[in-house]
Short mmCIF file of C-alpha atoms in Angstrom, two decimals:
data_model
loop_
_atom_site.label_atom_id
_atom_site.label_comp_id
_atom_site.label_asym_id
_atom_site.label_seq_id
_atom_site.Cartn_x
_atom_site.Cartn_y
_atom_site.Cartn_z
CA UNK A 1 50.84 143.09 55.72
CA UNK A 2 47.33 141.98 57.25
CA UNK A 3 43.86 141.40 55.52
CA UNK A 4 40.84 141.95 57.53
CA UNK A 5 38.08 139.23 57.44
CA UNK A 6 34.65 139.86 59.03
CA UNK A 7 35.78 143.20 60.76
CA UNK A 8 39.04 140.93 62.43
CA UNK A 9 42.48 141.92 61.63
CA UNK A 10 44.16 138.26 60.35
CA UNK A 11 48.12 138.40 60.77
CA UNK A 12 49.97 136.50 58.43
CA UNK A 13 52.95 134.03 58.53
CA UNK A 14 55.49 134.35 55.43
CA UNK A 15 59.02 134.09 54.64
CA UNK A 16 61.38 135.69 52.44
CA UNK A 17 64.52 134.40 50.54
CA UNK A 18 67.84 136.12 49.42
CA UNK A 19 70.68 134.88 47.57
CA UNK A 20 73.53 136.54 49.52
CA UNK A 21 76.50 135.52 47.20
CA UNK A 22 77.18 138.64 45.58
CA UNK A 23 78.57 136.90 42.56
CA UNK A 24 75.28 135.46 42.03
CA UNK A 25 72.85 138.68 43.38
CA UNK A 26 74.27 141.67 43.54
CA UNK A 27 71.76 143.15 45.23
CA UNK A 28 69.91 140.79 47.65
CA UNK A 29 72.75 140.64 50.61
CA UNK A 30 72.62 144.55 50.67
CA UNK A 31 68.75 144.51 51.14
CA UNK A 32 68.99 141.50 53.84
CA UNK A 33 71.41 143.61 55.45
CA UNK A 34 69.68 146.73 55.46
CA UNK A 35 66.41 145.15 57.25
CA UNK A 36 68.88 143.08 60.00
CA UNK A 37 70.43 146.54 60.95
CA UNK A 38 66.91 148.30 61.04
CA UNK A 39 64.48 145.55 62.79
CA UNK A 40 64.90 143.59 65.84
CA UNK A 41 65.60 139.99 63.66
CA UNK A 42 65.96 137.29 66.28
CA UNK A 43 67.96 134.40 65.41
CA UNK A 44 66.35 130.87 65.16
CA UNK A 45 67.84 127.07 65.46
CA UNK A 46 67.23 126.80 62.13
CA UNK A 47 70.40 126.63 59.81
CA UNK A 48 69.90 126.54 55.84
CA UNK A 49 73.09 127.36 53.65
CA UNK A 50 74.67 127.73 57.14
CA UNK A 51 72.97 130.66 57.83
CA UNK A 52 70.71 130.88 61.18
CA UNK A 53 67.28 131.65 59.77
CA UNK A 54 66.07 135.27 61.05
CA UNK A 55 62.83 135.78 63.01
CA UNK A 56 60.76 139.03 62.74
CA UNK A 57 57.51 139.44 64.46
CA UNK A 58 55.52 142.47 64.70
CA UNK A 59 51.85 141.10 64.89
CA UNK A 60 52.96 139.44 61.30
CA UNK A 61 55.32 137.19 61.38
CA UNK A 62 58.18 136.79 58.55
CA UNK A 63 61.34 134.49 58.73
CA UNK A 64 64.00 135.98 56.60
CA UNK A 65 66.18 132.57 54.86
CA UNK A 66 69.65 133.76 53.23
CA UNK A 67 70.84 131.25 50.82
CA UNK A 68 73.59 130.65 48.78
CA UNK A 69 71.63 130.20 45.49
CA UNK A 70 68.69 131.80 44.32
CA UNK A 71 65.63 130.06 45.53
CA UNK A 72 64.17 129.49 41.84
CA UNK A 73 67.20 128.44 40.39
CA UNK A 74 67.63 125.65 42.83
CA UNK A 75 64.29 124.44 43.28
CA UNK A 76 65.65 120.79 43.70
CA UNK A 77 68.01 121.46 46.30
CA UNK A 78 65.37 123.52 48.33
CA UNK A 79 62.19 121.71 48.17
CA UNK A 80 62.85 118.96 50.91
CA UNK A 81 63.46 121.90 53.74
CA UNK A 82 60.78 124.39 52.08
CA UNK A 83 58.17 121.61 52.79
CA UNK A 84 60.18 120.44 56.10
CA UNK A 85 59.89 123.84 57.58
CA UNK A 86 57.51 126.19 55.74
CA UNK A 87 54.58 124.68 55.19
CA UNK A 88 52.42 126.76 57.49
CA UNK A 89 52.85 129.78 56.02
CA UNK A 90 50.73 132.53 53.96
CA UNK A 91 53.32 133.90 51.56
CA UNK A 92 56.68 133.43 49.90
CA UNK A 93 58.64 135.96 48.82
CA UNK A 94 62.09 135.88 46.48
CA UNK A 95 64.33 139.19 46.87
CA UNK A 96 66.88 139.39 43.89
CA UNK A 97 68.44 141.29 41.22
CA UNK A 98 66.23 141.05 38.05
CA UNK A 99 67.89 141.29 34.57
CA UNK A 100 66.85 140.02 30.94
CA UNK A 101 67.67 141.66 27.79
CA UNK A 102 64.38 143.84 27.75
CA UNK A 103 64.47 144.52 32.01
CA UNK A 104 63.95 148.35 32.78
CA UNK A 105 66.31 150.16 34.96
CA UNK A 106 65.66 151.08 38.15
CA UNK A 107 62.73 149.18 38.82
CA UNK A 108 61.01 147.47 42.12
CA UNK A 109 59.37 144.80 40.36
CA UNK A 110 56.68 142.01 41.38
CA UNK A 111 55.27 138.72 39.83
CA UNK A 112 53.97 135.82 40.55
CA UNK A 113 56.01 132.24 39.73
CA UNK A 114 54.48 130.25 37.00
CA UNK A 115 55.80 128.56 33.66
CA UNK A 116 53.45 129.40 30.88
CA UNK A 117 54.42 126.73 28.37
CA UNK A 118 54.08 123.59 30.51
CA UNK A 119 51.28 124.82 32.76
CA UNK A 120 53.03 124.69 35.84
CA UNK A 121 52.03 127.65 38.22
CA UNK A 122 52.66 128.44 41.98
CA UNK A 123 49.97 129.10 43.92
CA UNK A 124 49.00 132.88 43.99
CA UNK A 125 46.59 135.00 45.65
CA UNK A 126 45.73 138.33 43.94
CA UNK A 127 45.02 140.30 47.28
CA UNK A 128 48.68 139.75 48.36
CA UNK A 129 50.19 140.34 45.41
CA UNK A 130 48.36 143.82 45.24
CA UNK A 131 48.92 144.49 49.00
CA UNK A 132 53.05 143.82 48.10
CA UNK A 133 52.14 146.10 45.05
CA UNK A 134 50.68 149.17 47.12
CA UNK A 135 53.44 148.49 49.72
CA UNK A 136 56.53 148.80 47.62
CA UNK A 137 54.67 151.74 45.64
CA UNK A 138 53.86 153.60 48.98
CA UNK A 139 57.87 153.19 49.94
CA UNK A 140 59.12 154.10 47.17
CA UNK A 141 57.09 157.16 47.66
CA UNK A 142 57.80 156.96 51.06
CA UNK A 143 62.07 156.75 50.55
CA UNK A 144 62.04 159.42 47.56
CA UNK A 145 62.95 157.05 45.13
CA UNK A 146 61.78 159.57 42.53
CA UNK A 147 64.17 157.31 39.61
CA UNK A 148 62.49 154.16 40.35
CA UNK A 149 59.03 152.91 39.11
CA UNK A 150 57.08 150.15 40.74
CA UNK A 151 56.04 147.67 37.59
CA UNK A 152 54.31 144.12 37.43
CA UNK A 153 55.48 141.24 35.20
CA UNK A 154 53.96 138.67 33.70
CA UNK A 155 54.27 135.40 35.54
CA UNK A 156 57.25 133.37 34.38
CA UNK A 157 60.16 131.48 36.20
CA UNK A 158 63.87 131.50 35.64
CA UNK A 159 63.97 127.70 37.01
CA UNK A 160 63.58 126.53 33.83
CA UNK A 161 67.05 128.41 32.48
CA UNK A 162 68.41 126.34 35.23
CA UNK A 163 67.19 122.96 34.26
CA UNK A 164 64.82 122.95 37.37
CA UNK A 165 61.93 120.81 36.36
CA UNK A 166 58.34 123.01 36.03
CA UNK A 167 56.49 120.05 37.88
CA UNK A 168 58.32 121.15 40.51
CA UNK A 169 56.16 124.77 41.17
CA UNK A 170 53.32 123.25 42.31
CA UNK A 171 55.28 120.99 44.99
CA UNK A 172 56.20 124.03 47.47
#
């Protein structure tokens, strides 16, 4: 993922997030897996959840965080090393299994974090979200994942199911 700025390719810096108890995300531990055994991830000093954090650099540069709770459901818990550690980065990204009582099947979904009601949003940046957008669309493609669809949500946040204060999305 790159933007170009005045003819200059710009690589960016982000890191990604997977809940990898099973019980919890049923599908987030599978996906970490499948991009360790495919990618040369290099493991750091840093230890969250006691899991090493994993390195990836190809020109962009990702760290890939495995936790034992879902990043938005345990914003209180995570906030101290998100701001320790991550500061310097572009983009954050939250793999997990997505379910509600209206949720489509067999869907690669994308949204941005925000809670509506108290006006608490993350901060968002429209040309990443669509370059995430055309990515997962162009690998679905790609992988022949002819029963999937590639959707958008509207912005919301599950935090708030887990008691995680909304004040608290504009802190990270």
């Amino acid at each position: 993922m790159f933007k170009i700025k005045s003819g200059e390719i710009i690589h960016e810096k982000g890191r990604i997030f997977f809940c990898v108890d099973k019980n919890i995300d049923p599908v987030a531990s599978n996906v970490f897996n499948y991009l360790q055994n495919n990618n040369d991830f290099i493991e750091t000093k840093l230890i969250i959840d006691e899991f090493p954090v994993m390195e990836y650099n190809n020109g962009d540069y990702f760290l890939f965080v495995r936790l034992t709770d879902v990043l938005s459901h345990n914003y209180i818990k995570y906030l101290p090393v998100l701001n320790q550690h991550f500061k310097e980065f572009d983009v954050a990204g939250v793999v997990n299994w997505h379910e509600g009582i209206h949720a489509p099947d067999r869907i690669l979904t994308i949204h941005s974090t925000g809670d509506a009601p108290s006006g608490f949003f993350s901060k968002s940046s429209p040309a990443y979200f669509k370059n995430i957008f055309c990515s997962l669309e162009q690998n679905r493609v790609k992988y022949q994942l002819d029963n999937f669809k590639v959707m958008t949500e509207a912005t919301h946040w599950s935090g708030v199911s887990y008691k995680q204060p909304p004040e608290l999305l504009d802190r990270i």
